[in-house]
Tab-separated table of C-alpha atoms in Angstrom:
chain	number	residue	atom	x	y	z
A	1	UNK	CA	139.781	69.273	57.589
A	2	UNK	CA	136.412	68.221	59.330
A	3	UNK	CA	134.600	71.047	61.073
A	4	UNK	CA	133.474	70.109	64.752
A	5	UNK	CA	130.780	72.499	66.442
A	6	UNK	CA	130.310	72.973	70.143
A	7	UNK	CA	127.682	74.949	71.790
A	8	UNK	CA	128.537	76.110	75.180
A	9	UNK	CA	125.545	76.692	77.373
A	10	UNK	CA	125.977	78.782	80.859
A	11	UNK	CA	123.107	79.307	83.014
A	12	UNK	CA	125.135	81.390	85.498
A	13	UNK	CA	123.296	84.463	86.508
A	14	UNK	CA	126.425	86.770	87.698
A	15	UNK	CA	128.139	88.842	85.654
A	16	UNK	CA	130.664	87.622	85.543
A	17	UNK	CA	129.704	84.248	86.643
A	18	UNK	CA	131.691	81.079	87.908
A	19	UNK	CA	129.536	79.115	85.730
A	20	UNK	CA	130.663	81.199	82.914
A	21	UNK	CA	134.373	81.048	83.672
A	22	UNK	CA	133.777	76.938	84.202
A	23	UNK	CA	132.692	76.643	80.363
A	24	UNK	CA	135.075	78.570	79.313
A	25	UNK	CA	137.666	76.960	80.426
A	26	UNK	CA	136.257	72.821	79.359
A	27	UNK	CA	135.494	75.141	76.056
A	28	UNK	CA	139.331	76.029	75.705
A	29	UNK	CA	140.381	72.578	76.555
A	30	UNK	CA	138.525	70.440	74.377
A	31	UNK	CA	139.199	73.050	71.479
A	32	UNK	CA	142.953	72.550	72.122
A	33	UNK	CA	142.453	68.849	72.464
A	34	UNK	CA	139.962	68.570	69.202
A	35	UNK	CA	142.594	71.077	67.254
A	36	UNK	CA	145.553	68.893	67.958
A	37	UNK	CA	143.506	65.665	66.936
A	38	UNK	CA	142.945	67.405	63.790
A	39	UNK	CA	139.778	69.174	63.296
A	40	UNK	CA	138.708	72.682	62.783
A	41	UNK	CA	136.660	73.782	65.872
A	42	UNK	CA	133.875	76.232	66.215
A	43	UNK	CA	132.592	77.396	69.668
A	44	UNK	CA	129.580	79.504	70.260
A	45	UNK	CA	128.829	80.306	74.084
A	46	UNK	CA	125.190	81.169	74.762
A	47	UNK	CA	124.459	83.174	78.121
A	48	UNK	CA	120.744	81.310	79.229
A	49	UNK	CA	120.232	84.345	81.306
A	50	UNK	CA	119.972	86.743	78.079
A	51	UNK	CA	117.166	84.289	77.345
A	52	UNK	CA	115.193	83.915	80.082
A	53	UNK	CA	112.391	86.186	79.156
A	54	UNK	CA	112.603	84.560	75.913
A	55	UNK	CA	112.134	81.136	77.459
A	56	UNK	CA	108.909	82.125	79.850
A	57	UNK	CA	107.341	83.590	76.459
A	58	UNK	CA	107.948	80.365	74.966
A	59	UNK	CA	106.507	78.282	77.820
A	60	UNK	CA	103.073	80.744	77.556
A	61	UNK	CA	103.096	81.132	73.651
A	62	UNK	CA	104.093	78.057	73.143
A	63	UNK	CA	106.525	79.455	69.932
A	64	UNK	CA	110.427	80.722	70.388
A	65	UNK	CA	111.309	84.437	69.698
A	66	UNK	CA	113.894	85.097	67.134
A	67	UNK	CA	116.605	85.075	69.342
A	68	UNK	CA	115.666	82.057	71.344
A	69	UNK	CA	114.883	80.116	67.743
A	70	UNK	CA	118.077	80.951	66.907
A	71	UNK	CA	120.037	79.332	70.322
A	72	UNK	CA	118.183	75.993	69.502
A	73	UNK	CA	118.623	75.734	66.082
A	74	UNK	CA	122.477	76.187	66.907
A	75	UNK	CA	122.252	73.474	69.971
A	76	UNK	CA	120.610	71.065	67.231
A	77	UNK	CA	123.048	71.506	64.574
A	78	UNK	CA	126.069	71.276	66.931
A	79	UNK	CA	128.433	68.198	67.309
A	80	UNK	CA	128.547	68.613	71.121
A	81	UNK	CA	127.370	70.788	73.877
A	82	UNK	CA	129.024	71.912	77.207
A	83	UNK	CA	126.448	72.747	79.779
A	84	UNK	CA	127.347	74.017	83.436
A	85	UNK	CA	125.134	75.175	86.259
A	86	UNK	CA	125.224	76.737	89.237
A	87	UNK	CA	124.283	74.657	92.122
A	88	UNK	CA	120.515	75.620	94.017
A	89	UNK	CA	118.936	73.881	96.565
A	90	UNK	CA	120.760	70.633	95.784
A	91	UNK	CA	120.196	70.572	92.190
A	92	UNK	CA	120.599	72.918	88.344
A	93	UNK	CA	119.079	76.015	87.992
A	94	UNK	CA	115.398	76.640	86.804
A	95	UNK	CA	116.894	78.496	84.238
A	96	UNK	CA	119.237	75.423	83.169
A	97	UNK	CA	116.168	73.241	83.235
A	98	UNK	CA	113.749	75.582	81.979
A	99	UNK	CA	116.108	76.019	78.518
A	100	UNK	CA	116.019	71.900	77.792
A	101	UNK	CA	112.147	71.787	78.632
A	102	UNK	CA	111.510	74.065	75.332
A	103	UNK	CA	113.886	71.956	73.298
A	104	UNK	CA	112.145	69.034	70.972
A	105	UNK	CA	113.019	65.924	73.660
A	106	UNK	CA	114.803	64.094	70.467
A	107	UNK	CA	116.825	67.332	68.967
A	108	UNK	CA	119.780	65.768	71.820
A	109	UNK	CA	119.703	62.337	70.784
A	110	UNK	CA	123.067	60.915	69.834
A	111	UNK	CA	124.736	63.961	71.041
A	112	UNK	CA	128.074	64.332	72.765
A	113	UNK	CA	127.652	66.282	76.291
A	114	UNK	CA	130.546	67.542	78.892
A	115	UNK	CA	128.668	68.304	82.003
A	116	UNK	CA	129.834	70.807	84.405
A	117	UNK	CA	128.712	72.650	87.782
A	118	UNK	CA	129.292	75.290	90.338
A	119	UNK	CA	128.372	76.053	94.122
A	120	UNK	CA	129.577	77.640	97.112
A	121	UNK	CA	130.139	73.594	99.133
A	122	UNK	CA	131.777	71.040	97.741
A	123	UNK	CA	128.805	69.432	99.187
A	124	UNK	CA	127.030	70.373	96.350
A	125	UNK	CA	128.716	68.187	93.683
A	126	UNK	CA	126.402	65.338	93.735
A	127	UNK	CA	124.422	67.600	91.705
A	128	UNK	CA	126.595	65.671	88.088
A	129	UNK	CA	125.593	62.451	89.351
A	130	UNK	CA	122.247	62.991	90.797
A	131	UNK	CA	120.451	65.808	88.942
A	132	UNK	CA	122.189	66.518	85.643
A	133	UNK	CA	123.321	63.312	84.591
A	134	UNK	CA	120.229	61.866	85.042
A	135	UNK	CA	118.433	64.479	82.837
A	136	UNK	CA	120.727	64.122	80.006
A	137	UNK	CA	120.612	60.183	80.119
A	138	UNK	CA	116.962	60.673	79.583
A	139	UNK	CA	117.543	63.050	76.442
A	140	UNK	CA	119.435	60.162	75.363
A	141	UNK	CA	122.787	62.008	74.745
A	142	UNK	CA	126.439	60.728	74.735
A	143	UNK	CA	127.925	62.250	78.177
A	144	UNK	CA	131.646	62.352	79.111
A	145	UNK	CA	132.477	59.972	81.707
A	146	UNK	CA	133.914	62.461	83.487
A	147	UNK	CA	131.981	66.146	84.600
A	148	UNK	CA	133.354	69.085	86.607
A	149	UNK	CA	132.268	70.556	89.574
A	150	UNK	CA	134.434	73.547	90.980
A	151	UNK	CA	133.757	75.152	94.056
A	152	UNK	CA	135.383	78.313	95.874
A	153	UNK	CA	138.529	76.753	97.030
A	154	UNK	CA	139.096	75.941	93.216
A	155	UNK	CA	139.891	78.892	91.715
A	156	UNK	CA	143.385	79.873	91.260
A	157	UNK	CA	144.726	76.614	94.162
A	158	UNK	CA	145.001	73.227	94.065
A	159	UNK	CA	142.065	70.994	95.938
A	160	UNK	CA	142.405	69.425	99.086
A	161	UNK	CA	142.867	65.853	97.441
A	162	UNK	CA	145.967	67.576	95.255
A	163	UNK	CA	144.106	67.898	91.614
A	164	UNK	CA	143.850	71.109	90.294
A	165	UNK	CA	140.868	72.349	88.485
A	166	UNK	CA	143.034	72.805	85.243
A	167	UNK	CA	143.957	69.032	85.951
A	168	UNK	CA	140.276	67.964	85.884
A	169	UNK	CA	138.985	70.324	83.478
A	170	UNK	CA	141.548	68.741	80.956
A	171	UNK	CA	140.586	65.268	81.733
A	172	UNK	CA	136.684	65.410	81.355
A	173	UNK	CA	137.422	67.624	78.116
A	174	UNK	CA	139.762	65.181	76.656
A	175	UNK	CA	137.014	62.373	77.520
A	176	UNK	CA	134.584	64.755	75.486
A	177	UNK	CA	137.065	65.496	72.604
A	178	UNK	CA	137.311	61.347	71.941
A	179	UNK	CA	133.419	61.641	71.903
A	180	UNK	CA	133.889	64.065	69.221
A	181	UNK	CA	136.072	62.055	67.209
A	182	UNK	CA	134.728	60.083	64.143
A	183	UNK	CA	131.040	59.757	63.009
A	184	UNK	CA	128.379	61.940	64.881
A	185	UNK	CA	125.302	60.567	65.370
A	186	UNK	CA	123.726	63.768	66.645
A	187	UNK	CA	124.516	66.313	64.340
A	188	UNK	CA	121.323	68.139	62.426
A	189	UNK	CA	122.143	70.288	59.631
A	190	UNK	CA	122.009	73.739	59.976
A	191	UNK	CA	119.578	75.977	57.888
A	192	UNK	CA	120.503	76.382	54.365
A	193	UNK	CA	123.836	74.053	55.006
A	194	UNK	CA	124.268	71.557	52.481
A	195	UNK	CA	126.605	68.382	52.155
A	196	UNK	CA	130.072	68.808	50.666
A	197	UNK	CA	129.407	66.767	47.238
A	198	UNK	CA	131.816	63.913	48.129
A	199	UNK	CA	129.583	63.244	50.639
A	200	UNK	CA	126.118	63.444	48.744
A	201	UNK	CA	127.748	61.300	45.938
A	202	UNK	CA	129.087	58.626	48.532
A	203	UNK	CA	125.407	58.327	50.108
A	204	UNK	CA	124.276	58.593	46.559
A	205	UNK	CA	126.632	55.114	45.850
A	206	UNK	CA	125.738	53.678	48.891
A	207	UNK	CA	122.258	53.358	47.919
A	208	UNK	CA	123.124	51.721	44.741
């Protein structure tokens, strides 16, 4: 059964946060989804707060402490990554931004991405389309057609226009699950992981 990894990435700043409970639910989702397609499914979730001292250090030092060295080298060897931010001043978090500014620019490329955000307006979800997608277009990921922005009203009721947050969390998740599906172009391997030997002896062939 082939392994699929998904780091989840919440830059919410309450404890606990609506940011937070937004990942976790497109986390559960595309688990189920990926699960029922077939594949064995690891999630790590990664609280960017935790790291935010971490991350200035980085940005002065110009090197990543243990703990922050260890969030990126899981981000580059995962299959796919679920990001939500709160919404501020019409756009993500420093915080949010802050994290992908210490990444290598080309650790994301080829990667599957489910955006999601949170604010107190519904105003406020331009944010996927204006802000976020934007960045991760230029990071040169693979992002779900679909992204998630809940607001107040969302939690525990139905919107105004009749779709529930379950309804749309479950959509943009299975979008992200098909990304997951097949071949993945943005996978690293993780330290000291090695290929199953099929798979060296097949690229071994395929050279022939």
């Amino acid at each position: 059964m082939e392994t699929r990894r998904i780091t989840v990435l919440s830059a919410g700043l309450g404890v606990p946060s609506s940011s937070r409970l937004l990942a976790d639910q497109l986390a559960a989702s595309a688990k189920r989804q990926l699960e029922a397609a077939g594949y064995s499914v690891e999630v790590e979730t990664v609280e960017l707060r935790d790291l935010a001292v971490d991350i200035a250090n980085n940005f002065v030092t110009g090197y990543a402490a243990p703990h922050l060295a260890d969030v990126i080298a899981a981000v580059e060897a995962s299959d796919g990554l679920i990001a939500v931010s709160p919404v501020f001043s019409a756009s993500y978090s420093g915080l949010f931004k802050s994290f992908f500014d210490v990444l290598d620019p080309k650790s994301l490329d080829g990667k599957a991405v489910l955006l999601g955000a949170t604010g107190g307006t519904d105003r406020h979800q331009m944010v996927l389309d204006y802000a976020m997608r934007p960045l991760f277009s230029y990071l040169r990921t693979r992002i779900a057609a679909t992204a998630v922005f809940a607001g107040p009203q969302d939690w525990g009721a139905a919107s105004d226009a009749g779709t529930s947050l379950a309804s749309r969390v479950d959509r943009a998740s299975g979008e992200f699950s098909q990304l997951l599906e097949g071949l993945q172009p943005g996978r690293k391997l993780a330290p000291m992981e090695s290929l199953p030997f099929e798979q060296l002896l097949a690229g071994i062939s395929g050279t022939n």
